[in-house]
Tab-separated table of C-alpha atoms and ligand atoms in Angstrom:
chain	number	residue	atom	x	y	z
A	1	UNK	CA	24.542	6.386	5.680
A	2	UNK	CA	26.355	3.071	5.575
A	3	UNK	CA	25.999	0.841	2.546
A	4	UNK	CA	26.420	-2.927	2.667
A	5	UNK	CA	27.148	-5.031	-0.399
A	6	UNK	CA	25.662	-8.522	-0.224
A	7	UNK	CA	27.651	-10.713	-2.599
A	8	UNK	CA	27.905	-14.425	-3.312
A	9	UNK	CA	24.136	-14.802	-3.794
A	10	UNK	CA	23.762	-18.143	-5.572
A	11	UNK	CA	20.146	-17.489	-6.528
A	12	UNK	CA	18.301	-14.215	-6.123
A	13	UNK	CA	14.497	-14.454	-6.160
A	14	UNK	CA	13.260	-10.950	-7.002
A	15	UNK	CA	9.583	-11.731	-7.739
A	16	UNK	CA	9.723	-9.092	-10.479
A	17	UNK	CA	7.127	-10.987	-12.507
A	18	UNK	CA	9.507	-12.408	-15.103
A	19	UNK	CA	10.388	-16.027	-15.818
A	20	UNK	CA	9.171	-19.178	-14.054
A	21	UNK	CA	6.167	-18.351	-11.826
A	22	UNK	CA	7.162	-14.669	-11.998
A	23	UNK	CA	10.055	-15.318	-9.623
A	24	UNK	CA	12.515	-13.217	-11.648
A	25	UNK	CA	15.429	-15.532	-10.804
A	26	UNK	CA	19.010	-14.264	-11.124
A	27	UNK	CA	22.170	-16.271	-10.526
A	28	UNK	CA	25.559	-14.949	-9.424
A	29	UNK	CA	23.798	-11.828	-8.205
A	30	UNK	CA	24.664	-9.158	-5.704
A	31	UNK	CA	22.810	-6.315	-4.108
A	32	UNK	CA	23.588	-3.242	-2.080
A	33	UNK	CA	21.565	-2.227	0.944
A	34	UNK	CA	21.650	1.329	2.209
A	35	UNK	CA	19.665	2.759	5.096
A	36	UNK	CA	17.247	-0.165	5.179
A	37	UNK	CA	16.519	-0.018	1.468
A	38	UNK	CA	17.762	-1.895	-1.577
A	39	UNK	CA	20.031	0.550	-3.376
A	40	UNK	CA	21.331	-1.639	-6.194
A	41	UNK	CA	20.695	-5.086	-7.736
A	42	UNK	CA	22.870	-6.645	-10.417
A	43	UNK	CA	25.557	-9.115	-11.404
A	44	UNK	CA	28.145	-9.952	-8.785
A	45	UNK	CA	30.901	-8.858	-11.180
A	46	UNK	CA	29.544	-5.290	-11.277
A	47	UNK	CA	28.862	-4.661	-7.597
A	48	UNK	CA	29.709	-1.080	-6.625
A	49	UNK	CA	31.930	-0.176	-3.680
A	50	UNK	CA	30.251	-0.184	-0.281
A	51	UNK	CA	31.259	0.338	3.344
A	52	UNK	CA	30.657	-3.289	4.278
A	53	UNK	CA	30.611	-6.542	2.364
A	54	UNK	CA	28.800	-9.776	3.255
A	55	UNK	CA	29.610	-12.924	1.268
A	56	UNK	CA	26.735	-15.417	1.311
A	57	UNK	CA	28.856	-18.117	-0.352
A	58	UNK	CA	26.230	-19.285	-2.812
A	59	UNK	CA	23.142	-19.093	-0.604
A	60	UNK	CA	19.752	-18.071	-2.018
A	61	UNK	CA	18.122	-14.741	-1.156
A	62	UNK	CA	14.365	-14.133	-1.379
A	63	UNK	CA	11.981	-11.317	-0.530
A	64	UNK	CA	11.021	-11.711	3.118
A	65	UNK	CA	7.877	-13.791	3.502
A	66	UNK	CA	4.618	-11.883	3.861
A	67	UNK	CA	2.311	-13.619	6.327
A	68	UNK	CA	-1.035	-12.001	5.557
A	69	UNK	CA	-3.124	-13.979	8.067
A	70	UNK	CA	-2.272	-14.544	11.727
A	71	UNK	CA	-3.902	-14.432	15.138
A	72	UNK	CA	-0.993	-13.716	17.470
A	73	UNK	CA	-2.792	-11.883	20.287
A	74	UNK	CA	-3.860	-14.655	22.626
A	75	UNK	CA	-3.033	-16.406	25.868
A	76	UNK	CA	-3.810	-19.948	26.968
A	77	UNK	CA	-2.715	-23.414	25.900
A	78	UNK	CA	-4.830	-25.615	23.616
A	79	UNK	CA	-2.356	-28.390	22.962
A	80	UNK	CA	-4.706	-30.954	24.563
A	81	UNK	CA	-7.432	-29.956	22.077
A	82	UNK	CA	-5.004	-30.622	19.214
A	83	UNK	CA	-4.090	-33.999	20.673
A	84	UNK	CA	-7.772	-34.924	21.029
A	85	UNK	CA	-8.422	-33.893	17.426
A	86	UNK	CA	-5.624	-36.147	16.236
A	87	UNK	CA	-7.490	-39.063	17.780
A	88	UNK	CA	-10.689	-38.233	15.941
A	89	UNK	CA	-12.476	-35.269	17.535
A	90	UNK	CA	-13.822	-32.832	14.958
A	91	UNK	CA	-13.034	-29.077	14.975
A	92	UNK	CA	-16.102	-26.819	14.978
A	93	UNK	CA	-14.720	-23.516	16.230
A	94	UNK	CA	-15.874	-24.017	19.833
A	95	UNK	CA	-12.431	-24.179	21.430
A	96	UNK	CA	-11.887	-20.480	20.704
A	97	UNK	CA	-13.722	-19.842	24.000
A	98	UNK	CA	-10.735	-21.287	25.896
A	99	UNK	CA	-8.404	-18.718	24.318
A	100	UNK	CA	-10.908	-15.931	24.945
A	101	UNK	CA	-11.006	-16.674	28.677
A	102	UNK	CA	-7.217	-16.772	28.996
A	103	UNK	CA	-6.714	-13.663	26.852
A	104	UNK	CA	-9.162	-11.613	28.901
A	105	UNK	CA	-7.371	-12.711	32.076
A	106	UNK	CA	-3.880	-11.730	30.837
A	107	UNK	CA	-2.564	-8.277	31.681
A	108	UNK	CA	-1.098	-5.988	29.001
A	109	UNK	CA	2.510	-6.781	29.853
A	110	UNK	CA	1.958	-10.500	29.539
A	111	UNK	CA	-0.041	-10.196	26.305
A	112	UNK	CA	2.547	-7.884	24.730
A	113	UNK	CA	5.299	-10.337	25.684
A	114	UNK	CA	3.435	-13.250	24.095
A	115	UNK	CA	2.859	-11.371	20.836
A	116	UNK	CA	6.462	-10.181	20.778
A	117	UNK	CA	7.828	-13.706	21.156
A	118	UNK	CA	5.631	-14.935	18.318
A	119	UNK	CA	6.776	-12.112	16.043
A	120	UNK	CA	10.415	-12.909	16.838
A	121	UNK	CA	9.694	-16.561	16.062
A	122	UNK	CA	8.263	-15.563	12.658
A	123	UNK	CA	11.155	-13.272	11.863
A	124	UNK	CA	13.640	-16.027	12.690
A	125	UNK	CA	11.982	-18.125	9.961
A	126	UNK	CA	12.133	-15.449	7.269
A	127	UNK	CA	8.865	-13.540	7.688
A	128	UNK	CA	9.305	-9.762	7.422
A	129	UNK	CA	5.693	-8.553	7.085
A	130	UNK	CA	2.875	-9.877	9.242
A	131	UNK	CA	-0.821	-9.177	9.554
A	132	UNK	CA	-2.173	-9.618	13.080
A	133	UNK	CA	-5.846	-10.012	13.980
A	134	UNK	CA	-7.624	-9.485	17.275
A	135	UNK	CA	-10.531	-11.779	18.026
A	136	UNK	CA	-9.736	-13.406	21.376
A	137	UNK	CA	-11.048	-10.568	23.523
A	138	UNK	CA	-14.609	-10.178	22.216
A	139	UNK	CA	-15.443	-7.283	24.516
A	140	UNK	CA	-15.058	-3.630	23.547
A	141	UNK	CA	-12.084	-3.122	25.866
A	142	UNK	CA	-10.371	-6.442	25.156
A	143	UNK	CA	-10.608	-6.079	21.375
A	144	UNK	CA	-9.341	-2.487	21.482
A	145	UNK	CA	-6.390	-3.477	23.661
A	146	UNK	CA	-5.592	-6.504	21.465
A	147	UNK	CA	-5.323	-4.217	18.451
A	148	UNK	CA	-3.366	-1.564	20.356
A	149	UNK	CA	-0.809	-4.231	21.239
A	150	UNK	CA	-0.786	-5.682	17.717
A	151	UNK	CA	-0.135	-2.179	16.355
A	152	UNK	CA	3.136	-2.087	18.277
A	153	UNK	CA	4.373	-4.819	15.934
A	154	UNK	CA	2.734	-4.147	12.553
A	155	UNK	CA	0.666	-1.639	10.618
A	156	UNK	CA	-1.378	-4.559	9.223
A	157	UNK	CA	-3.845	-4.950	12.081
A	158	UNK	CA	-7.287	-6.469	11.673
A	159	UNK	CA	-10.429	-5.995	13.741
A	160	UNK	CA	-12.010	-9.424	14.263
A	161	UNK	CA	-14.719	-8.830	16.853
A	162	UNK	CA	-16.771	-11.221	14.699
A	163	UNK	CA	-14.437	-14.165	15.293
A	164	UNK	CA	-17.012	-16.184	17.242
A	165	UNK	CA	-20.073	-15.300	19.272
A	166	UNK	CA	-18.642	-15.350	22.826
A	167	UNK	CA	-20.226	-17.774	25.311
A	168	UNK	CA	-21.979	-15.029	27.302
A	169	UNK	CA	-23.720	-13.751	24.133
A	170	UNK	CA	-24.977	-17.062	22.742
A	171	UNK	CA	-28.528	-16.328	23.919
A	172	UNK	CA	-28.753	-13.119	21.887
A	173	UNK	CA	-26.672	-13.200	18.732
A	174	UNK	CA	-28.335	-10.095	17.320
A	175	UNK	CA	-27.227	-8.063	20.340
A	176	UNK	CA	-23.655	-9.265	19.862
A	177	UNK	CA	-23.657	-8.261	16.170
A	178	UNK	CA	-24.955	-4.856	17.259
A	179	UNK	CA	-22.081	-4.570	19.728
A	180	UNK	CA	-19.531	-5.518	17.052
A	181	UNK	CA	-20.947	-3.115	14.460
A	182	UNK	CA	-21.402	-0.328	17.015
A	183	UNK	CA	-19.286	0.402	20.117
A	184	UNK	CA	-16.669	-2.294	19.466
A	185	UNK	CA	-16.026	-1.136	15.914
A	186	UNK	CA	-15.830	2.466	17.097
A	187	UNK	CA	-13.252	1.598	19.769
A	188	UNK	CA	-11.180	-0.610	17.450
A	189	UNK	CA	-11.203	1.286	14.153
A	190	UNK	CA	-8.451	3.748	15.220
A	191	UNK	CA	-6.066	0.803	15.765
A	192	UNK	CA	-6.978	-1.261	12.699
A	193	UNK	CA	-6.430	-1.124	8.971
A	194	UNK	CA	-8.664	-4.101	8.249
A	195	UNK	CA	-11.854	-5.782	9.401
A	196	UNK	CA	-12.523	-9.504	9.123
A	197	UNK	CA	-15.355	-11.903	9.928
A	198	UNK	CA	-15.510	-15.683	10.468
A	199	UNK	CA	-18.302	-16.262	7.941
A	200	UNK	CA	-19.104	-19.930	8.467
A	201	UNK	CA	-22.689	-21.186	8.603
A	202	UNK	CA	-21.242	-24.668	9.212
A	203	UNK	CA	-20.145	-23.624	12.725
A	204	UNK	CA	-22.692	-22.730	15.393
A	205	UNK	CA	-20.092	-20.372	16.908
A	206	UNK	CA	-19.342	-18.329	13.760
A	207	UNK	CA	-21.401	-15.918	11.676
A	208	UNK	CA	-24.132	-16.366	9.077
A	209	UNK	CA	-24.295	-14.680	5.684
A	210	UNK	CA	-26.534	-11.849	6.924
A	211	UNK	CA	-24.519	-11.304	10.101
A	212	UNK	CA	-21.280	-11.285	8.118
A	213	UNK	CA	-22.633	-8.775	5.622
A	214	UNK	CA	-23.755	-6.496	8.485
A	215	UNK	CA	-20.306	-6.636	10.131
A	216	UNK	CA	-18.378	-6.035	6.921
A	217	UNK	CA	-20.623	-3.229	5.714
A	218	UNK	CA	-20.373	-1.381	9.036
A	219	UNK	CA	-16.599	-1.777	9.034
A	220	UNK	CA	-16.305	-0.500	5.475
A	221	UNK	CA	-18.441	2.500	6.399
A	222	UNK	CA	-16.040	3.144	9.273
A	223	UNK	CA	-13.163	3.339	6.792
A	224	UNK	CA	-11.679	-0.125	7.260
A	225	UNK	CA	-10.686	-2.383	4.365
A	226	UNK	CA	-12.064	-5.890	4.343
A	227	UNK	CA	-10.912	-9.497	4.606
A	228	UNK	CA	-13.061	-12.579	5.155
A	229	UNK	CA	-12.632	-16.038	6.708
A	230	UNK	CA	-14.753	-18.094	4.304
A	231	UNK	CA	-15.524	-21.585	3.019
A	232	UNK	CA	-13.357	-23.279	5.642
A	233	UNK	CA	-15.526	-26.011	7.128
A	234	UNK	CA	-17.926	-26.514	4.241
A	235	UNK	CA	-19.533	-24.749	1.290
A	236	UNK	CA	-20.795	-21.285	2.197
A	237	UNK	CA	-21.334	-17.680	1.196
A	238	UNK	CA	-17.908	-16.328	2.260
A	239	UNK	CA	-16.347	-16.064	-1.190
A	240	UNK	CA	-19.413	-14.444	-2.740
A	241	UNK	CA	-19.695	-11.855	0.065
A	242	UNK	CA	-15.977	-11.086	-0.047
A	243	UNK	CA	-16.066	-10.385	-3.781
A	244	UNK	CA	-19.358	-8.509	-3.575
A	245	UNK	CA	-17.984	-6.138	-0.908
A	246	UNK	CA	-14.559	-5.732	-2.533
A	247	UNK	CA	-12.542	-7.514	0.172
A	248	UNK	CA	-8.800	-7.717	-0.440
A	249	UNK	CA	-8.768	-11.401	0.462
A	250	UNK	CA	-10.976	-14.355	1.271
A	251	UNK	CA	-9.089	-16.812	3.397
A	252	UNK	CA	-9.273	-20.624	3.656
A	253	UNK	CA	-11.251	-21.375	0.426
A	254	UNK	CA	-11.214	-25.069	1.260
A	255	UNK	CA	-14.740	-25.836	0.024
A	256	UNK	CA	-15.503	-23.953	-3.183
A	257	UNK	CA	-18.245	-24.412	-5.765
A	258	UNK	CA	-17.687	-23.824	-9.477
A	259	UNK	CA	-19.558	-20.535	-9.048
A	260	UNK	CA	-17.171	-19.493	-6.246
A	261	UNK	CA	-14.166	-20.168	-8.475
A	262	UNK	CA	-15.771	-18.227	-11.315
A	263	UNK	CA	-16.300	-15.085	-9.205
A	264	UNK	CA	-12.739	-15.332	-7.864
A	265	UNK	CA	-11.418	-15.473	-11.442
A	266	UNK	CA	-13.433	-12.366	-12.361
A	267	UNK	CA	-12.225	-10.597	-9.204
A	268	UNK	CA	-8.564	-11.647	-9.565
A	269	UNK	CA	-7.417	-7.990	-9.599
A	270	UNK	CA	-9.147	-7.098	-6.329
A	271	UNK	CA	-9.767	-10.219	-4.232
A	272	UNK	CA	-7.095	-12.812	-3.461
A	273	UNK	CA	-7.840	-16.387	-2.368
A	274	UNK	CA	-5.508	-16.938	0.593
A	275	UNK	CA	-4.875	-20.597	1.309
A	276	UNK	CA	-3.871	-21.694	4.811
A	277	UNK	CA	-2.736	-25.315	4.492
A	278	UNK	CA	-1.312	-25.365	8.023
A	279	UNK	CA	-4.948	-25.469	9.147
A	280	UNK	CA	-5.771	-28.529	7.063
A	281	UNK	CA	-2.613	-30.151	8.428
A	282	UNK	CA	-3.485	-29.325	12.045
A	283	UNK	CA	-7.149	-30.291	11.763
A	284	UNK	CA	-6.546	-33.302	9.493
A	285	UNK	CA	-8.926	-31.904	6.877
A	286	UNK	CA	-8.928	-32.035	3.075
A	287	UNK	CA	-6.693	-29.394	1.489
A	288	UNK	CA	-8.001	-26.680	-0.872
A	289	UNK	CA	-7.538	-27.410	-4.563
A	290	UNK	CA	-4.778	-24.879	-5.217
A	291	UNK	CA	-3.942	-26.424	-8.573
A	292	UNK	CA	-7.478	-25.869	-9.878
A	293	UNK	CA	-7.552	-22.281	-8.565
A	294	UNK	CA	-4.237	-21.334	-10.161
A	295	UNK	CA	-5.105	-23.045	-13.447
A	296	UNK	CA	-8.436	-21.192	-13.535
A	297	UNK	CA	-6.690	-17.816	-13.059
A	298	UNK	CA	-7.525	-17.071	-9.421
A	299	UNK	CA	-5.061	-14.860	-7.509
A	300	UNK	CA	-3.644	-17.150	-4.800
A	301	UNK	CA	-1.700	-16.334	-1.625
A	302	UNK	CA	-0.306	-18.477	1.176
A	303	UNK	CA	-0.277	-17.550	4.863
A	304	UNK	CA	0.166	-19.313	8.202
A	305	UNK	CA	-3.090	-18.556	10.055
A	306	UNK	CA	-0.907	-18.943	13.144
A	307	UNK	CA	-3.480	-19.329	15.939
A	308	UNK	CA	-3.880	-21.419	19.087
A	309	UNK	CA	-6.698	-23.636	17.833
A	310	UNK	CA	-6.373	-24.780	14.248
A	311	UNK	CA	-2.705	-24.131	13.414
A	312	UNK	CA	-0.157	-23.144	16.004
A	313	UNK	CA	2.658	-22.881	13.482
A	314	UNK	CA	4.191	-19.568	12.492
A	315	UNK	CA	6.375	-21.130	9.811
A	316	UNK	CA	6.006	-19.910	6.234
A	317	UNK	CA	8.571	-22.494	5.027
A	318	UNK	CA	6.297	-25.183	6.508
A	319	UNK	CA	3.332	-23.645	4.663
A	320	UNK	CA	5.319	-23.650	1.408
A	321	UNK	CA	6.262	-27.301	1.893
A	322	UNK	CA	2.614	-28.233	2.501
A	323	UNK	CA	1.513	-26.271	-0.575
A	324	UNK	CA	3.934	-28.212	-2.733
A	325	UNK	CA	3.400	-31.641	-1.168
A	326	UNK	CA	-0.336	-31.522	-0.493
A	327	UNK	CA	-1.857	-28.925	-2.848
A	328	UNK	CA	-0.057	-29.495	-6.128
A	329	UNK	CA	1.678	-26.117	-6.269
A	330	UNK	CA	5.127	-25.948	-7.835
A	331	UNK	CA	7.894	-24.666	-5.526
A	332	UNK	CA	7.972	-21.488	-7.623
A	333	UNK	CA	4.222	-20.936	-7.315
A	334	UNK	CA	4.390	-21.527	-3.568
A	335	UNK	CA	7.244	-19.042	-3.073
A	336	UNK	CA	5.413	-16.471	-5.187
A	337	UNK	CA	2.188	-16.987	-3.202
A	338	UNK	CA	4.069	-16.583	0.101
A	339	UNK	CA	5.699	-13.320	-1.005
A	340	UNK	CA	4.100	-11.302	-3.838
A	341	UNK	CA	0.786	-13.133	-3.643
A	342	UNK	CA	0.488	-12.489	0.068
A	343	UNK	CA	1.575	-8.852	-0.383
A	344	UNK	CA	-1.252	-8.484	-2.874
A	345	UNK	CA	-3.651	-9.894	-0.276
A	346	UNK	CA	-2.559	-6.957	1.915
A	347	UNK	CA	-2.720	-4.513	-1.016
A	348	UNK	CA	0.980	-3.792	-0.509
A	349	UNK	CA	3.144	-3.027	-3.498
A	350	UNK	CA	6.361	-2.351	-1.587
A	351	UNK	CA	6.874	-5.785	0.020
A	352	UNK	CA	7.045	-9.351	-1.284
A	353	UNK	CA	9.577	-8.458	-3.959
A	354	UNK	CA	13.122	-7.174	-4.222
A	355	UNK	CA	13.350	-3.936	-6.126
A	356	UNK	CA	15.686	-0.956	-6.126
A	357	UNK	CA	14.274	1.640	-3.760
A	358	UNK	CA	12.156	-0.917	-1.929
A	359	UNK	CA	12.624	-1.982	1.697
A	360	UNK	CA	15.496	-4.377	2.379
A	361	UNK	CA	13.166	-7.067	3.697
A	362	UNK	CA	15.343	-10.010	2.754
A	363	UNK	CA	15.325	-13.672	3.632
A	364	UNK	CA	18.369	-15.866	3.187
A	365	UNK	CA	18.313	-19.647	2.834
A	366	UNK	CA	21.104	-21.882	4.017
A	367	UNK	CA	20.693	-23.563	0.619
A	368	UNK	CA	21.454	-22.729	-3.011
A	369	UNK	CA	17.885	-22.287	-4.294
A	370	UNK	CA	14.234	-21.717	-3.361
A	371	UNK	CA	13.543	-25.387	-4.233
A	372	UNK	CA	15.050	-26.342	-0.884
A	373	UNK	CA	12.174	-24.740	1.052
A	374	UNK	CA	9.930	-27.693	0.187
A	375	UNK	CA	12.724	-30.212	-0.447
A	376	UNK	CA	14.205	-29.761	3.060
A	377	UNK	CA	10.871	-29.558	4.888
A	378	UNK	CA	11.208	-29.105	8.625
A	379	UNK	CA	14.837	-27.995	8.472
A	380	UNK	CA	15.365	-24.383	9.627
A	381	UNK	CA	17.145	-23.135	6.495
A	382	UNK	CA	15.289	-19.806	6.197
A	383	UNK	CA	16.102	-16.763	8.289
A	384	UNK	CA	15.658	-13.044	7.965
A	385	UNK	CA	18.747	-11.273	6.687
A	386	UNK	CA	18.191	-8.359	9.012
A	387	UNK	CA	19.361	-5.118	7.561
A	388	UNK	CA	19.581	-1.969	9.607
A	389	UNK	CA	20.546	1.570	8.796
A	390	UNK	CA	23.791	1.026	10.717
A	391	UNK	CA	24.816	-1.388	7.995
A	392	UNK	CA	24.620	-4.448	10.175
A	393	UNK	CA	23.565	-7.530	8.243
A	394	UNK	CA	23.302	-11.017	9.645
A	395	UNK	CA	21.055	-13.501	11.339
A	396	UNK	CA	18.393	-12.077	13.640
A	397	UNK	CA	19.696	-10.239	16.655
A	398	UNK	CA	18.914	-11.942	19.969
B	1	LIG	ZN1	-7.771	-17.221	10.773
């Protein structure tokens, strides 16, 4: 075992639940990492002896970001669709078909390489836990292989056969739902922890209330835990279904009724509202009312939704900056939502906070405090402070 003392931490964000926004801020702190775990946290003056010593010279350290919503398994380029949208074309979920075609055509080696590069890109920006969905294969074999590949990078894999109805199935939606709830679910369940559905009656390509309930119920019966894409493009049943079926998270929550907010308040211990402001940015849409949700007592998380159509950004610092600038969250609330809040959306108690005995998933800022994440928007100040059992600590290895 080789222990490394990390000293000179100007601000340590522990997310232990105390103080402003629960951030548990400490100044002049130090910590010791041993065998990939946090072995000690305390005042710099009391740091115990260790084999190695890293001086961060006043930089801030945070729990690694938890990105609880991403779609990294895809091939194909949709930059032209983004450019068209910026000149006024409206997003309705139809462009997903472009990614489906390219993903089906990619071989395993290529697809694995694409996912791997995106994970490295996330890690370089301070993300240490990521959820990855399938959903661009939409056949039994292509969904199973998407999840097999995703599993090579994370345990938080999500079956999303009900992303859209694929073009070849548009004539018989019922048959496609039967495929998703039958053979596709059976092939994918061994590689997935979660199941998700794009519940969006406002898109002709997504799933209705009844279809969504059928997909989620079948997945739950197969032993998967649930998440829901809901209330993205307009008012809809997504929030109500998510709470009714005990989903860990309902994601987007852009168009909510007073009744939706009320059920999310009641379900704050089980169902998190995960906001994805990168999508509103990339589709030039109105942002969710984060301020109202937090003030009402809803459990709120932030995630990237990194995907080729509606937000091809993997940057949690960008998401935090948007949350502060566009959704009325304080910097502290945004950091909490991107760490502990997002861990809660994955029902993970070990990540999204810095605690003795917990994993050394640490992010360092080239700045003295977490305020700089929003203040210095667009500047790459966040990186993962990679910690390995060999005691090596530093910026991400190439
Ligand atoms: Zn999504």
